[in-house]
Amino acid sequence: MKNEGEAAKRPDNTAFTQQRLPAWQPILSAGIVIPGFLLIGLAFIGIGIGLFLTSQTIQVWEMDYTGVEKDSPCFRCTILSNQNCTCEVTFSLSTLFTGPVFFYYGLSNYYQNFRKYGVSKDYYQLAGDTGYFKSPEADCAPYAYDSKKNPIVPCGAIANSIFNDTFELYQIINGTKKQVPLDGKGISWWTDYNIKYRNPSPVNGSFAKSFDGTVKPINWPKPAYELDLIDPNNNGFLNQDFLVWMRRAALPQFRKLYRRITDGDYAAGLPAGNYSLKVHYNYPVLSFDGRKKVVFSNVSWMGGKNDFLGIAYLVVGSLCVVMSVVMLVVYAKFKFSDDDDA
């Protein structure tokens, strides 16, 4: 009986179950490893040089406008009692800033990756499900209801803290200001605009009535259905600035796309000269020792400016070349010693 039980548990006598399939196992000899390390190192060095030189051609210009310094034109706007404050910052470009130019806003010491902050939103609301407008998710607390127990749409800390500084850019030509057109279309991720976020269906032809019985987030100056009254495709939860903000940053120092400069006389870029940036200063950051800045940048085939990637390839490639030389010396020393002994 014991032999019959063992036979029943025995695997089938096939090449697969008995591990008799043909296999190939490389023999890593010095003649293979040393040239392999050398070729890989040279390839990495070549790629690293290309990436680093390409990164050097990308132009980046940054300017802090937080207004911490008393001589800053935005210092008076840091006083919380100054509502609807605007300030104007001037700067100069010595050479053509090649287009297309991407206009970013940047924040420092801002932890969007904090766990409780990250989950503080209602996915069903943002997907346009009006059934959750009156009963927000518990994760949205304390931004689920206002002081009168009215449900907030969109709820949560992320939506409530949306960046709301706005900018106007002018080129100064012979003392006259010429406004630079800023394009805000298509600045969010395609998946966010077309898949992840949806607006609720209009009620009796009115988009605003979809939000009846709800209130706007506490820190918002206007409700979601009034974010863009001119372009209905840029309103509500599909507003481009809202979508950009809702995609959280992984690090406490980050920048997010605000606009692109691609139209009219500035399609080729920003010409050398003097410029004025008008800032509608609304977003307070000094309470958590934060800083605000604007960034202009262009891109290449590898994306934005990133010296680290090229340097990383150069370092790894150099290490591979050095290791190949070390292995060659060790192999030559001990191999030739064995030959002499023989």
CSV table of C-alpha atoms in Angstrom, one decimal:
chain,number,residue,atom,x,y,z
A,1,MET,CA,0.0,0.0,0.0
A,2,LYS,CA,2.9,2.3,0.8
A,3,ASN,CA,4.5,1.8,-2.6
A,4,GLU,CA,1.2,2.4,-4.4
A,5,GLY,CA,0.7,5.7,-2.5
A,6,GLU,CA,4.2,6.9,-3.4
A,7,ALA,CA,3.6,6.0,-7.0
A,8,ALA,CA,0.4,8.0,-7.1
A,9,LYS,CA,2.2,11.1,-5.9
A,10,ARG,CA,5.1,10.7,-8.4
A,11,PRO,CA,5.2,13.3,-11.2
A,12,ASP,CA,4.6,12.2,-14.7
A,13,ASN,CA,7.6,10.9,-16.6
A,14,THR,CA,7.8,13.9,-19.0
A,15,ALA,CA,10.7,16.1,-19.9
A,16,PHE,CA,9.0,19.1,-18.2
A,17,THR,CA,8.1,17.5,-14.9
A,18,GLN,CA,11.3,15.6,-14.7
A,19,GLN,CA,13.4,18.7,-15.6
A,20,ARG,CA,15.0,17.2,-18.7
A,21,LEU,CA,14.3,20.1,-21.0
A,22,PRO,CA,17.3,21.4,-23.0
A,23,ALA,CA,18.9,24.4,-21.3
A,24,TRP,CA,21.7,26.8,-22.1
A,25,GLN,CA,24.0,28.1,-19.4
A,26,PRO,CA,26.7,30.5,-20.5
A,27,ILE,CA,30.2,30.1,-19.3
A,28,LEU,CA,31.5,33.5,-18.2
A,29,SER,CA,35.1,33.4,-19.0
A,30,ALA,CA,37.5,36.3,-18.9
A,31,GLY,CA,37.4,36.5,-22.7
A,32,ILE,CA,33.7,37.3,-22.5
A,33,VAL,CA,33.3,39.3,-19.3
A,34,ILE,CA,36.2,41.8,-19.8
A,35,PRO,CA,35.2,42.8,-23.4
A,36,GLY,CA,31.5,42.9,-22.3
A,37,PHE,CA,32.3,45.3,-19.4
A,38,LEU,CA,34.3,47.5,-21.8
A,39,LEU,CA,31.7,47.7,-24.5
A,40,ILE,CA,28.9,48.4,-22.0
A,41,GLY,CA,31.0,51.1,-20.4
A,42,LEU,CA,31.8,52.8,-23.7
A,43,ALA,CA,28.1,52.6,-24.7
A,44,PHE,CA,27.0,54.2,-21.4
A,45,ILE,CA,29.7,56.9,-21.7
A,46,GLY,CA,28.5,57.7,-25.2
A,47,ILE,CA,24.8,57.9,-24.1
A,48,GLY,CA,25.8,60.0,-21.0
A,49,ILE,CA,27.7,62.5,-23.1
A,50,GLY,CA,24.8,62.9,-25.5
A,51,LEU,CA,22.3,63.3,-22.6
A,52,PHE,CA,24.5,65.8,-20.7
A,53,LEU,CA,25.2,67.9,-23.8
A,54,THR,CA,21.5,67.9,-24.7
A,55,SER,CA,20.6,69.0,-21.2
A,56,GLN,CA,23.0,71.9,-21.4
A,57,THR,CA,21.1,73.3,-24.5
A,58,ILE,CA,17.9,73.5,-22.5
A,59,GLN,CA,17.2,77.0,-21.2
A,60,VAL,CA,15.7,77.5,-17.7
A,61,TRP,CA,15.0,80.8,-16.0
A,62,GLU,CA,13.6,81.1,-12.4
A,63,MET,CA,12.5,83.9,-10.2
A,64,ASP,CA,11.3,83.9,-6.6
A,65,TYR,CA,8.3,86.2,-6.0
A,66,THR,CA,7.3,85.1,-2.5
A,67,GLY,CA,8.0,88.7,-1.2
A,68,VAL,CA,9.9,87.8,2.0
A,69,GLU,CA,12.4,90.6,1.5
A,70,LYS,CA,11.2,94.0,2.3
A,71,ASP,CA,12.5,95.5,-0.9
A,72,SER,CA,10.6,92.9,-3.0
A,73,PRO,CA,7.7,94.3,-5.0
A,74,CYS,CA,5.5,91.6,-3.6
A,75,PHE,CA,6.3,92.2,0.0
A,76,ARG,CA,3.1,94.2,0.7
A,77,CYS,CA,1.0,91.3,-0.7
A,78,THR,CA,2.3,88.9,2.1
A,79,ILE,CA,0.2,90.8,4.6
A,80,LEU,CA,-3.0,88.8,4.9
A,81,SER,CA,-5.2,91.9,5.3
A,82,ASN,CA,-4.3,92.9,1.8
A,83,GLN,CA,-7.0,91.2,-0.3
A,84,ASN,CA,-6.9,91.0,-4.1
A,85,CYS,CA,-3.3,92.2,-4.0
A,86,THR,CA,-1.3,92.5,-7.2
A,87,CYS,CA,2.4,93.1,-7.7
A,88,GLU,CA,4.6,93.5,-10.7
A,89,VAL,CA,8.1,92.0,-11.1
A,90,THR,CA,10.4,93.1,-14.0
A,91,PHE,CA,13.2,91.1,-15.5
A,92,SER,CA,15.4,91.0,-18.6
A,93,LEU,CA,16.4,88.3,-21.1
A,94,SER,CA,19.8,88.8,-22.7
A,95,THR,CA,19.2,86.3,-25.5
A,96,LEU,CA,16.3,84.7,-27.3
A,97,PHE,CA,14.5,82.2,-25.1
A,98,THR,CA,13.8,79.5,-27.7
A,99,GLY,CA,10.2,78.3,-28.0
A,100,PRO,CA,8.0,76.7,-27.3
A,101,VAL,CA,8.4,78.2,-23.8
A,102,PHE,CA,6.7,76.4,-20.8
A,103,PHE,CA,5.6,78.6,-17.9
A,104,TYR,CA,5.6,76.9,-14.5
A,105,TYR,CA,4.8,78.0,-11.0
A,106,GLY,CA,6.9,76.4,-8.2
A,107,LEU,CA,6.4,75.8,-4.5
A,108,SER,CA,8.9,74.8,-1.8
A,109,ASN,CA,8.4,73.2,1.6
A,110,TYR,CA,5.0,71.9,0.4
A,111,TYR,CA,4.3,68.3,1.2
A,112,GLN,CA,1.7,67.1,-1.2
A,113,ASN,CA,2.9,63.5,-0.6
A,114,PHE,CA,1.6,63.6,3.0
A,115,ARG,CA,-0.6,60.5,3.3
A,116,LYS,CA,-3.7,62.1,4.9
A,117,TYR,CA,-3.5,64.9,2.4
A,118,GLY,CA,-3.2,62.5,-0.5
A,119,VAL,CA,-6.3,60.5,0.3
A,120,SER,CA,-8.4,63.6,1.1
A,121,LYS,CA,-10.6,63.5,-1.9
A,122,ASP,CA,-13.7,61.8,-3.2
A,123,TYR,CA,-13.1,59.8,-6.3
A,124,TYR,CA,-16.8,59.3,-7.0
A,125,GLN,CA,-17.4,63.1,-6.8
A,126,LEU,CA,-14.5,63.7,-9.2
A,127,ALA,CA,-15.9,61.1,-11.6
A,128,GLY,CA,-19.2,63.1,-11.8
A,129,ASP,CA,-21.3,60.8,-9.6
A,130,THR,CA,-23.9,63.2,-8.2
A,131,GLY,CA,-25.0,60.5,-5.7
A,132,TYR,CA,-21.9,61.4,-3.7
A,133,PHE,CA,-22.3,65.1,-3.8
A,134,LYS,CA,-24.6,65.1,-0.8
A,135,SER,CA,-22.6,62.5,1.2
A,136,PRO,CA,-18.9,63.0,0.7
A,137,GLU,CA,-16.3,60.3,1.6
A,138,ALA,CA,-15.1,60.4,5.2
A,139,ASP,CA,-11.5,60.8,3.9
A,140,CYS,CA,-12.4,64.4,2.9
A,141,ALA,CA,-12.8,65.5,6.6
A,142,PRO,CA,-12.5,68.2,7.8
A,143,TYR,CA,-13.2,69.6,4.3
A,144,ALA,CA,-16.3,67.4,3.7
A,145,TYR,CA,-18.9,69.9,5.1
A,146,ASP,CA,-18.9,73.6,5.9
A,147,SER,CA,-19.8,75.1,9.3
A,148,LYS,CA,-23.5,74.8,8.4
A,149,LYS,CA,-23.2,71.1,7.5
A,150,ASN,CA,-23.6,71.7,3.8
A,151,PRO,CA,-21.7,69.2,1.7
A,152,ILE,CA,-18.6,70.6,-0.1
A,153,VAL,CA,-18.0,69.8,-3.8
A,154,PRO,CA,-15.3,69.0,-4.6
A,155,CYS,CA,-14.4,67.9,-1.1
A,156,GLY,CA,-11.0,67.3,0.5
A,157,ALA,CA,-7.8,69.0,1.4
A,158,ILE,CA,-6.2,68.8,-2.1
A,159,ALA,CA,-9.1,70.6,-3.8
A,160,ASN,CA,-9.4,73.1,-1.0
A,161,SER,CA,-5.7,74.1,-1.3
A,162,ILE,CA,-5.6,74.6,-5.0
A,163,PHE,CA,-3.0,77.1,-6.2
A,164,ASN,CA,-4.8,80.3,-7.2
A,165,ASP,CA,-2.1,82.9,-8.0
A,166,THR,CA,-2.6,84.1,-11.6
A,167,PHE,CA,-0.1,85.8,-13.9
A,168,GLU,CA,0.0,88.2,-16.8
A,169,LEU,CA,3.2,88.5,-18.9
A,170,TYR,CA,4.2,91.7,-20.8
A,171,GLN,CA,7.1,92.6,-23.0
A,172,ILE,CA,8.2,96.2,-22.6
A,173,ILE,CA,9.0,97.7,-26.0
A,174,ASN,CA,10.1,101.4,-26.0
A,175,GLY,CA,8.3,101.9,-22.7
A,176,THR,CA,5.1,100.3,-24.0
A,177,LYS,CA,3.7,97.0,-22.6
A,178,LYS,CA,2.8,94.3,-25.1
A,179,GLN,CA,0.9,91.4,-23.6
A,180,VAL,CA,2.4,87.9,-24.2
A,181,PRO,CA,-0.4,85.4,-25.0
A,182,LEU,CA,-0.5,82.4,-22.6
A,183,ASP,CA,-2.0,79.2,-23.7
A,184,GLY,CA,-3.7,77.1,-21.0
A,185,LYS,CA,-5.2,74.4,-23.2
A,186,GLY,CA,-4.0,70.8,-22.8
A,187,ILE,CA,-1.6,71.4,-19.9
A,188,SER,CA,-3.0,68.5,-17.8
A,189,TRP,CA,-2.4,64.8,-18.3
A,190,TRP,CA,-4.4,63.2,-21.1
A,191,THR,CA,-5.6,60.4,-18.8
A,192,ASP,CA,-6.8,62.9,-16.2
A,193,TYR,CA,-8.9,64.9,-18.7
A,194,ASN,CA,-10.3,62.1,-20.7
A,195,ILE,CA,-10.6,59.2,-18.3
A,196,LYS,CA,-10.1,59.8,-14.6
A,197,TYR,CA,-12.2,63.0,-14.1
A,198,ARG,CA,-15.7,63.6,-15.4
A,199,ASN,CA,-18.2,66.4,-15.0
A,200,PRO,CA,-21.7,65.7,-13.7
A,201,SER,CA,-24.5,65.8,-16.4
A,202,PRO,CA,-26.4,69.1,-16.7
A,203,VAL,CA,-29.8,69.3,-15.0
A,204,ASN,CA,-32.4,70.8,-17.3
A,205,GLY,CA,-29.6,72.1,-19.5
A,206,SER,CA,-27.9,73.8,-16.6
A,207,PHE,CA,-24.5,72.7,-15.4
A,208,ALA,CA,-24.8,74.8,-12.3
A,209,LYS,CA,-27.9,73.0,-11.2
A,210,SER,CA,-25.9,69.8,-10.9
A,211,PHE,CA,-24.3,71.3,-7.8
A,212,ASP,CA,-27.6,72.3,-6.1
A,213,GLY,CA,-27.5,71.6,-2.4
A,214,THR,CA,-23.7,71.8,-2.2
A,215,VAL,CA,-21.2,74.6,-1.5
A,216,LYS,CA,-17.8,75.4,-2.9
A,217,PRO,CA,-14.6,74.5,-1.0
A,218,ILE,CA,-13.8,76.9,1.8
A,219,ASN,CA,-10.8,78.6,0.2
A,220,TRP,CA,-12.3,78.9,-3.2
A,221,PRO,CA,-13.5,82.3,-4.4
A,222,LYS,CA,-16.1,80.7,-6.7
A,223,PRO,CA,-17.7,77.3,-7.2
A,224,ALA,CA,-16.5,74.6,-9.6
A,225,TYR,CA,-19.1,75.4,-12.2
A,226,GLU,CA,-17.8,79.0,-12.5
A,227,LEU,CA,-14.1,78.2,-13.0
A,228,ASP,CA,-14.3,79.0,-16.7
A,229,LEU,CA,-17.6,80.5,-18.0
A,230,ILE,CA,-16.3,81.1,-21.4
A,231,ASP,CA,-15.1,77.6,-22.3
A,232,PRO,CA,-17.4,74.9,-21.1
A,233,ASN,CA,-14.8,72.3,-21.9
A,234,ASN,CA,-12.5,73.9,-19.3
A,235,ASN,CA,-15.1,74.2,-16.5
A,236,GLY,CA,-15.9,72.1,-13.4
A,237,PHE,CA,-13.7,69.1,-12.7
A,238,LEU,CA,-12.2,69.3,-16.2
A,239,ASN,CA,-10.7,72.7,-15.6
A,240,GLN,CA,-7.0,72.4,-16.7
A,241,ASP,CA,-5.6,74.3,-13.7
A,242,PHE,CA,-7.7,72.1,-11.3
A,243,LEU,CA,-6.4,68.9,-13.0
A,244,VAL,CA,-2.8,70.0,-12.9
A,245,TRP,CA,-3.1,70.7,-9.1
A,246,MET,CA,-4.9,67.4,-8.3
A,247,ARG,CA,-2.0,65.4,-9.6
A,248,ARG,CA,0.1,65.4,-6.5
A,249,ALA,CA,3.9,66.0,-6.4
A,250,ALA,CA,6.2,63.4,-4.9
A,251,LEU,CA,8.7,65.9,-3.4
A,252,PRO,CA,8.3,69.0,-1.2
A,253,GLN,CA,9.9,71.2,-3.8
A,254,PHE,CA,8.1,71.0,-7.1
A,255,ARG,CA,6.8,72.9,-10.1
A,256,LYS,CA,3.6,72.6,-12.1
A,257,LEU,CA,2.8,73.7,-15.6
A,258,TYR,CA,0.8,76.9,-15.7
A,259,ARG,CA,0.8,77.9,-19.3
A,260,ARG,CA,2.6,77.5,-22.6
A,261,ILE,CA,3.9,80.4,-24.8
A,262,THR,CA,3.4,79.2,-28.4
A,263,ASP,CA,1.3,81.7,-30.3
A,264,GLY,CA,1.6,84.9,-32.3
A,265,ASP,CA,4.8,86.8,-32.3
A,266,TYR,CA,6.2,84.6,-29.6
A,267,ALA,CA,5.8,81.2,-31.4
A,268,ALA,CA,9.6,81.1,-31.8
A,269,GLY,CA,10.2,82.1,-28.2
A,270,LEU,CA,10.7,85.1,-26.0
A,271,PRO,CA,12.9,87.7,-27.7
A,272,ALA,CA,15.7,89.3,-25.8
A,273,GLY,CA,14.6,92.4,-23.9
A,274,ASN,CA,12.7,93.6,-20.9
A,275,TYR,CA,9.6,92.0,-19.4
A,276,SER,CA,7.1,92.6,-16.7
A,277,LEU,CA,5.2,89.9,-14.9
A,278,LYS,CA,2.0,91.0,-13.2
A,279,VAL,CA,1.2,88.7,-10.3
A,280,HIS,CA,-2.3,88.4,-8.8
A,281,TYR,CA,-1.1,87.4,-5.3
A,282,ASN,CA,-3.6,85.1,-3.6
A,283,TYR,CA,-1.8,82.0,-2.3
A,284,PRO,CA,-0.3,82.3,1.2
A,285,VAL,CA,2.9,80.3,1.9
A,286,LEU,CA,4.7,82.1,4.7
A,287,SER,CA,2.7,80.3,7.4
A,288,PHE,CA,4.6,77.1,6.6
A,289,ASP,CA,7.9,78.7,5.6
A,290,GLY,CA,7.1,78.1,1.9
A,291,ARG,CA,8.4,79.9,-1.1
A,292,LYS,CA,6.9,80.6,-4.5
A,293,LYS,CA,8.6,81.1,-7.8
A,294,VAL,CA,7.9,81.2,-11.6
A,295,VAL,CA,10.0,79.2,-14.0
A,296,PHE,CA,10.4,79.5,-17.8
A,297,SER,CA,11.8,76.5,-19.6
A,298,ASN,CA,11.9,74.9,-23.0
A,299,VAL,CA,12.4,71.2,-23.8
A,300,SER,CA,14.3,68.8,-26.0
A,301,TRP,CA,13.8,65.3,-27.2
A,302,MET,CA,14.8,64.1,-23.7
A,303,GLY,CA,12.3,66.3,-22.0
A,304,GLY,CA,13.2,69.1,-19.5
A,305,LYS,CA,16.6,70.0,-18.2
A,306,ASN,CA,18.1,67.1,-16.2
A,307,ASP,CA,21.9,66.9,-15.7
A,308,PHE,CA,21.6,64.0,-13.3
A,309,LEU,CA,20.6,61.5,-16.0
A,310,GLY,CA,23.6,62.2,-18.2
A,311,ILE,CA,26.0,62.3,-15.1
A,312,ALA,CA,24.6,58.9,-13.9
A,313,TYR,CA,25.3,57.3,-17.3
A,314,LEU,CA,28.8,58.8,-17.3
A,315,VAL,CA,29.5,57.5,-13.8
A,316,VAL,CA,28.2,54.0,-14.5
A,317,GLY,CA,30.0,53.8,-17.8
A,318,SER,CA,33.3,55.0,-16.3
A,319,LEU,CA,33.0,52.4,-13.5
A,320,CYS,CA,32.5,49.6,-16.1
A,321,VAL,CA,35.6,50.7,-18.0
A,322,VAL,CA,37.6,50.9,-14.9
A,323,MET,CA,36.4,47.4,-13.8
A,324,SER,CA,37.3,46.0,-17.2
A,325,VAL,CA,40.8,47.3,-16.9
A,326,VAL,CA,41.1,46.0,-13.3
A,327,MET,CA,39.9,42.6,-14.3
A,328,LEU,CA,42.3,42.5,-17.3
A,329,VAL,CA,45.3,43.3,-15.0
A,330,VAL,CA,44.2,40.6,-12.5
A,331,TYR,CA,43.6,38.1,-15.2
A,332,ALA,CA,46.9,38.8,-17.0
A,333,LYS,CA,48.9,38.6,-13.7
A,334,PHE,CA,47.4,35.3,-12.5
A,335,LYS,CA,46.9,33.7,-15.8
A,336,PHE,CA,50.5,34.3,-17.0
A,337,SER,CA,51.8,33.2,-13.6
A,338,ASP,CA,50.1,29.8,-14.0
A,339,ASP,CA,51.6,29.5,-17.5
A,340,ASP,CA,55.1,30.1,-16.1
A,341,ASP,CA,54.7,27.6,-13.4
A,342,ALA,CA,53.6,25.0,-15.9
